[in-house]
XYZ file of C-alpha atoms in Angstrom:
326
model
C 1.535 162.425 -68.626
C -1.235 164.856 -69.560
C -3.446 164.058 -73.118
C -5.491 165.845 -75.087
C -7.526 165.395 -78.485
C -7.778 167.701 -80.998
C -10.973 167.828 -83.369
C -9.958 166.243 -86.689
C -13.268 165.013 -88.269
C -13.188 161.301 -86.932
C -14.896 159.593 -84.671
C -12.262 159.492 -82.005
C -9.998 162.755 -82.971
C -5.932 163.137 -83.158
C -3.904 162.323 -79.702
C -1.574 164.843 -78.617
C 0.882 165.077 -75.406
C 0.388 168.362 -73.704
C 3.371 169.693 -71.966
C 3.185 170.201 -68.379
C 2.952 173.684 -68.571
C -0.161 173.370 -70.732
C 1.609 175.611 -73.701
C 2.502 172.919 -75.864
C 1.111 169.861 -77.828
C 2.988 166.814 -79.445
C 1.453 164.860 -81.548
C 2.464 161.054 -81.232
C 0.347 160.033 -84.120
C 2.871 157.208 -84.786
C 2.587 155.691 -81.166
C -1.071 155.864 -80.856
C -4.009 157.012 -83.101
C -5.926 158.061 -80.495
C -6.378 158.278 -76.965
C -8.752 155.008 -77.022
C -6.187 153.791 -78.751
C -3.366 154.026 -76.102
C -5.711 153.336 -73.152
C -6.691 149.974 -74.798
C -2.718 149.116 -75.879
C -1.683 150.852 -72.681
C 1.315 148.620 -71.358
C 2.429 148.481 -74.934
C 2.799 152.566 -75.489
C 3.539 153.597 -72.383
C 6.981 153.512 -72.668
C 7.436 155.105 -75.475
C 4.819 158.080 -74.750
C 6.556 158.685 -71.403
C 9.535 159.075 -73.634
C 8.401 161.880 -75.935
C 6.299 163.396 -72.676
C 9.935 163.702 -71.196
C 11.181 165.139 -74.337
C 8.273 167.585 -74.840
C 8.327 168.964 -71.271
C 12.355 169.473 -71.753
C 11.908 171.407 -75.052
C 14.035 168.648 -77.202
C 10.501 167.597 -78.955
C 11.037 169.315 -82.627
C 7.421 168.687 -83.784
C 6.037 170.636 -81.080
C 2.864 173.152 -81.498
C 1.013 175.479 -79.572
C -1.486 173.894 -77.154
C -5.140 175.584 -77.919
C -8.310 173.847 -75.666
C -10.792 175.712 -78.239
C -9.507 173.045 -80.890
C -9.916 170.059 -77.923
C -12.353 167.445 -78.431
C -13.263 165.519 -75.021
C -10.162 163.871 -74.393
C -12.238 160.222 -74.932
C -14.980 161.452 -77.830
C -16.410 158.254 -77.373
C -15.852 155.404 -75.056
C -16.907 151.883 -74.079
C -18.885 152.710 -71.347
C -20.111 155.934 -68.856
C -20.479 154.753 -65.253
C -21.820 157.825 -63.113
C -22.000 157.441 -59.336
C -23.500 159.412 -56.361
C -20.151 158.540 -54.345
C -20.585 162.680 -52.458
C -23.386 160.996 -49.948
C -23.997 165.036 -48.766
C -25.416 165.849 -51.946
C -28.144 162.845 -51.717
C -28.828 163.530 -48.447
C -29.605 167.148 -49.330
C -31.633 165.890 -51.625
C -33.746 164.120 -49.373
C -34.086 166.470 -46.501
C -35.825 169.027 -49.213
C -37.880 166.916 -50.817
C -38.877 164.645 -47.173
C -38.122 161.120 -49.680
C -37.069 158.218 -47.849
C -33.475 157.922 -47.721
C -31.861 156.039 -50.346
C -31.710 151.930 -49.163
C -27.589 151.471 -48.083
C -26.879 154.280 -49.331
C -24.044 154.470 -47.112
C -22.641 150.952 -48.176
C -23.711 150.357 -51.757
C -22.498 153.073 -54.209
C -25.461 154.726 -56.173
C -24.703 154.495 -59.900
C -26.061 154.752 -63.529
C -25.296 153.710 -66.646
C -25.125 156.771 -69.104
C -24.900 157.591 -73.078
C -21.125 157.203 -73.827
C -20.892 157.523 -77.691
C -20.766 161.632 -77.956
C -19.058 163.393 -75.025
C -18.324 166.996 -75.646
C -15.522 169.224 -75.213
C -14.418 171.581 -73.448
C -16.012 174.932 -75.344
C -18.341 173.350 -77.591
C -21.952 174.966 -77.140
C -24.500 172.671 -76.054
C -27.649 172.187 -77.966
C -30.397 171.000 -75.722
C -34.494 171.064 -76.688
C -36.284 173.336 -74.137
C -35.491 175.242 -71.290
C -38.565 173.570 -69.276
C -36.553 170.370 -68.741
C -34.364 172.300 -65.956
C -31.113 172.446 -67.734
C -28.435 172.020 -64.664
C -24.834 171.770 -65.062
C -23.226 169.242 -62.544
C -19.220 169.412 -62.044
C -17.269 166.181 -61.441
C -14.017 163.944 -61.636
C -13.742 160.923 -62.949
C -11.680 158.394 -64.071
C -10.770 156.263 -67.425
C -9.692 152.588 -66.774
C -8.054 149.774 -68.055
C -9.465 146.400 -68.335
C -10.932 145.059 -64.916
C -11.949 141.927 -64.349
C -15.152 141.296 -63.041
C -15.074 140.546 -59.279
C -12.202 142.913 -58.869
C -11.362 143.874 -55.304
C -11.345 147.841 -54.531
C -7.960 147.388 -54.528
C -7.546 145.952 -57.901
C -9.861 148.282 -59.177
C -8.043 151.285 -58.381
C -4.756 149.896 -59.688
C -6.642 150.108 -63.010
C -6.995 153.647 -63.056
C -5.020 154.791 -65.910
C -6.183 158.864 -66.307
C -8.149 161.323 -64.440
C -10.438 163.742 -66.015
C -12.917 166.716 -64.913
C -16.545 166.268 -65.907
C -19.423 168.531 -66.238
C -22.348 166.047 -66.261
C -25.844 167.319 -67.951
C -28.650 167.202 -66.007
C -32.570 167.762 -67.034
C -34.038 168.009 -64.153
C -37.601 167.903 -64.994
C -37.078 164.970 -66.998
C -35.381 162.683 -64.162
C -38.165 161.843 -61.549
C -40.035 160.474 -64.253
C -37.185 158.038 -65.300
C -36.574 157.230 -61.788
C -40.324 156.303 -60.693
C -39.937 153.838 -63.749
C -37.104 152.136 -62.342
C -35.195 151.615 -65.697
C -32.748 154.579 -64.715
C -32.181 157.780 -66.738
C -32.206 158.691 -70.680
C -33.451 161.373 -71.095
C -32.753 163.461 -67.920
C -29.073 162.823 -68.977
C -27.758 164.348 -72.739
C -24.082 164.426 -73.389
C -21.325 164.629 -70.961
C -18.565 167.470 -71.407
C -15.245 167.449 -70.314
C -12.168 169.276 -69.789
C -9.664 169.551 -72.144
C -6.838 167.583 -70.803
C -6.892 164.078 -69.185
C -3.981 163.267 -66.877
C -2.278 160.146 -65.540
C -2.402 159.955 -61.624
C 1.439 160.415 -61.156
C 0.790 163.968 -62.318
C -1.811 165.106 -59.283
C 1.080 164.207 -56.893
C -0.726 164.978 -53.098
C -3.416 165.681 -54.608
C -4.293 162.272 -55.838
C -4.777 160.151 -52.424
C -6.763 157.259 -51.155
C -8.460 157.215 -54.811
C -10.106 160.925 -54.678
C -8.841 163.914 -56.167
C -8.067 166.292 -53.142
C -9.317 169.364 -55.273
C -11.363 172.107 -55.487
C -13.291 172.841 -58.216
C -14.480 176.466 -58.904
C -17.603 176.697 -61.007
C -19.162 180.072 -62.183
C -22.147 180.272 -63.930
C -23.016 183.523 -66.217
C -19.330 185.009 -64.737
C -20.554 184.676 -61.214
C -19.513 182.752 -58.357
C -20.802 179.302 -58.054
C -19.036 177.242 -55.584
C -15.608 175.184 -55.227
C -16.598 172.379 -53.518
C -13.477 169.968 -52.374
C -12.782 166.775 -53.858
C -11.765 165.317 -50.173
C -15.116 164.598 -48.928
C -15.769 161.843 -51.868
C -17.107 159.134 -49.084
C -16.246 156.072 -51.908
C -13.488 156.304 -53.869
C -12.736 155.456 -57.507
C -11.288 152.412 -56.546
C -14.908 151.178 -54.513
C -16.557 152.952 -57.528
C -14.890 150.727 -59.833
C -15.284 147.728 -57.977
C -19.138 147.966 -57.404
C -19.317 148.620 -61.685
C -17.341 145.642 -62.225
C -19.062 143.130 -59.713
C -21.223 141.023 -62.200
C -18.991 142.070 -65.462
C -15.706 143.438 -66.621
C -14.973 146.254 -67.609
C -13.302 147.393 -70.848
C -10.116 149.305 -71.410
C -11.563 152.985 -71.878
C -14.201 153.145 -69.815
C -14.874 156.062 -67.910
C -16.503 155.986 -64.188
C -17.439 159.000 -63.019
C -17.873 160.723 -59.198
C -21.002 162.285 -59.034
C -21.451 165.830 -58.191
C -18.661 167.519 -55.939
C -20.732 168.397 -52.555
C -19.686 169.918 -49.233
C -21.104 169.513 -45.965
C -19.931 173.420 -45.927
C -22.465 176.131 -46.751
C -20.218 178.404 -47.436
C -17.861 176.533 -50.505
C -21.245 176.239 -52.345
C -22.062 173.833 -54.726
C -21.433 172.339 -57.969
C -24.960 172.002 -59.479
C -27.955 174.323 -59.593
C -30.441 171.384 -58.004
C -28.427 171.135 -54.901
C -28.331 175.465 -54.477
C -32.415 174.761 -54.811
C -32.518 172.318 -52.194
C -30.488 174.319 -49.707
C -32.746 177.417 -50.175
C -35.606 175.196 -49.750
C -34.148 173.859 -46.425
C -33.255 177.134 -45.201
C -35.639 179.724 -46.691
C -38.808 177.588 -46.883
C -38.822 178.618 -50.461
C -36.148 177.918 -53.772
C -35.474 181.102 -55.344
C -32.983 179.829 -58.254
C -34.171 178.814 -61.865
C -32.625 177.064 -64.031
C -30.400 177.366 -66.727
C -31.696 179.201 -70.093
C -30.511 179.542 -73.415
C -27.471 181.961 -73.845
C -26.334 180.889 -70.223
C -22.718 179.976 -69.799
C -20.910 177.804 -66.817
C -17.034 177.486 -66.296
C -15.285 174.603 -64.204
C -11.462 174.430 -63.479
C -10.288 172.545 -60.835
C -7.481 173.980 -58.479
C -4.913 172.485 -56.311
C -5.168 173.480 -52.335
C -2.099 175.958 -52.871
C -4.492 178.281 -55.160
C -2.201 176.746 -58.705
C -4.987 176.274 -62.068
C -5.333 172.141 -61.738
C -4.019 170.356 -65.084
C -7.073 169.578 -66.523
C -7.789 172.786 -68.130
C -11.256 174.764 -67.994
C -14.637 173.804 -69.406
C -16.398 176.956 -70.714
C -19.639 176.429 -72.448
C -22.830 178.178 -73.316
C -26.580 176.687 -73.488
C -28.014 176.811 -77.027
C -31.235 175.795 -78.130
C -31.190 173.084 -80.300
């Protein structure tokens, strides 16, 4: 099934089904009221939401409307919890080559993760209003995954059997903000402002081959300003959701709706680029001795859509967005 929100002046928006095709919306107002909603009643509405997805996708669904992303919320507004990992270990690793850091303790082993701000995602072409252009605005593009209750202790294996919907992520960074918050040791806050996300959240079933060993074997092309970014692959995730979820839910469980997240997309490649501005800086550092890349500014705009291996648009829809001051 693939699910989408629509902006309707509460908290947590309208649900709608979007057809597979991405043309059309139903909304199943009468099912669920929202897309928390149905995550945290899941085995109750599933049923019947398969039912009218079935319908929709056939043409029999009579309340149908045009699909439009520009009127998407994030498909979860809000949720329980934001879990973001480091699970692409190249991108670390990058990281501390530039910058000669000592590597990261088990970083191979342990999954790197944060706690973020989960109570006003984005969507998918709303602007986003951020304080000053010295912070070193950075996009990052990501998947990620919303859950259903686990318990706490969970294997891997129970934890990925809890994944209910995959989403695509771009993940805020302020870069001048974050070594700061790290040296303290309490983790980010400020470095990290609101998530955004794609329009369209999708259950597993609906990747097919592309959704394998708990990573989503995608590309995922970003442009910044209407230039070529990067499409780092999805394949080289070296923990998957399932670990991801496991490591969160260790000491505590985890709530229906909660959202764990992959970390920036990163290559071992050169040549597919990269899905955030710091890791382009690090690489020029490496190789050129020198980074020649700001920063985002105000007026800038990034785009993210994921794409299957055959060259098809991925199901989540694009995130297009533009830097404002606020």
């Amino acid at each position: 099934m693939k699910f989408a929100t629509l902006r309707n002046g509460t908290f947590d928006g309208e649900l709608v089904l979007v057809s597979r095709d991405g043309l059309h919306a139903l909304p199943v107002q009468s099912i669920a009221t929202s897309l928390l909603d149905a995550v945290q009643r899941w085995d109750t509405v599933r049923a019947p939401l398969e039912a009218l997805y079935m319908a929709l996708n056939a043409g029999d669904a009579s309340d149908a409307i045009a699909f439009d992303p520009h009127v998407c919320a994030a498909p979860l507004p809000r949720s329980p919890q934001w879990l973001d990992a480091s699970a692409f270990l190249n991108h670390g690793r990058l990281m501390e080559a530039a910058f000669n850091t000592p590597p990261i303790p088990h970083f191979d082993t342990v999954p790197v993760m944060y706690q973020g701000a989960s109570d006003d995602f984005l969507g998918p072409h709303e602007d986003v209003p951020l304080p000053c252009e010295a912070d070193g605005i950075d996009f990052e593009g990501e998947f990620g995954v919303v859950v259903g209750p686990v318990a706490m202790g969970a294997t891997p294996e129970q934890a990925q059997a809890a994944v209910l919907l995959v989403v695509q992520i771009n993940d805020w960074s302020l870069r001048a903000r974050g070594p700061h918050e790290m040296q303290t040791g309490f983790g980010f806050l400020q470095a990290k402002p609101s998530s955004s996300f794609a329009p369209i959240a999708v259950t597993p079933d609906e990747l097919g081959n592309a959704w394998l060993d708990g990573r989503v074997h995608m590309s995922l092309h970003v442009q910044w300003n209407g230039e070529r970014f990067g499409e780092p692959h999805g394949r080289e995730m070296n923990y998957s959701f399932g670990q991801l979820i496991a490591h969160a839910a260790r000491t505590r469980k985890l709530t229906a709706g909660s959202i764990v997240g992959s970390g920036t997309i990163s290559n071992q490649s050169r040549t597919v680029g990269s899905a955030c501005i710091a890791e382009r800086r690090v690489i020029e550092k490496i190789d050129h001795g020198t980074i020649r890349t700001s920063f985002m500014r105000f007026g800038d705009r990034v785009s993210m859509q994921a794409r299957y291996d055959d060259g098809r648009d991925g199901p989540f829809g694009v995130i297009q967005q533009r830097v404002t001051q606020a």
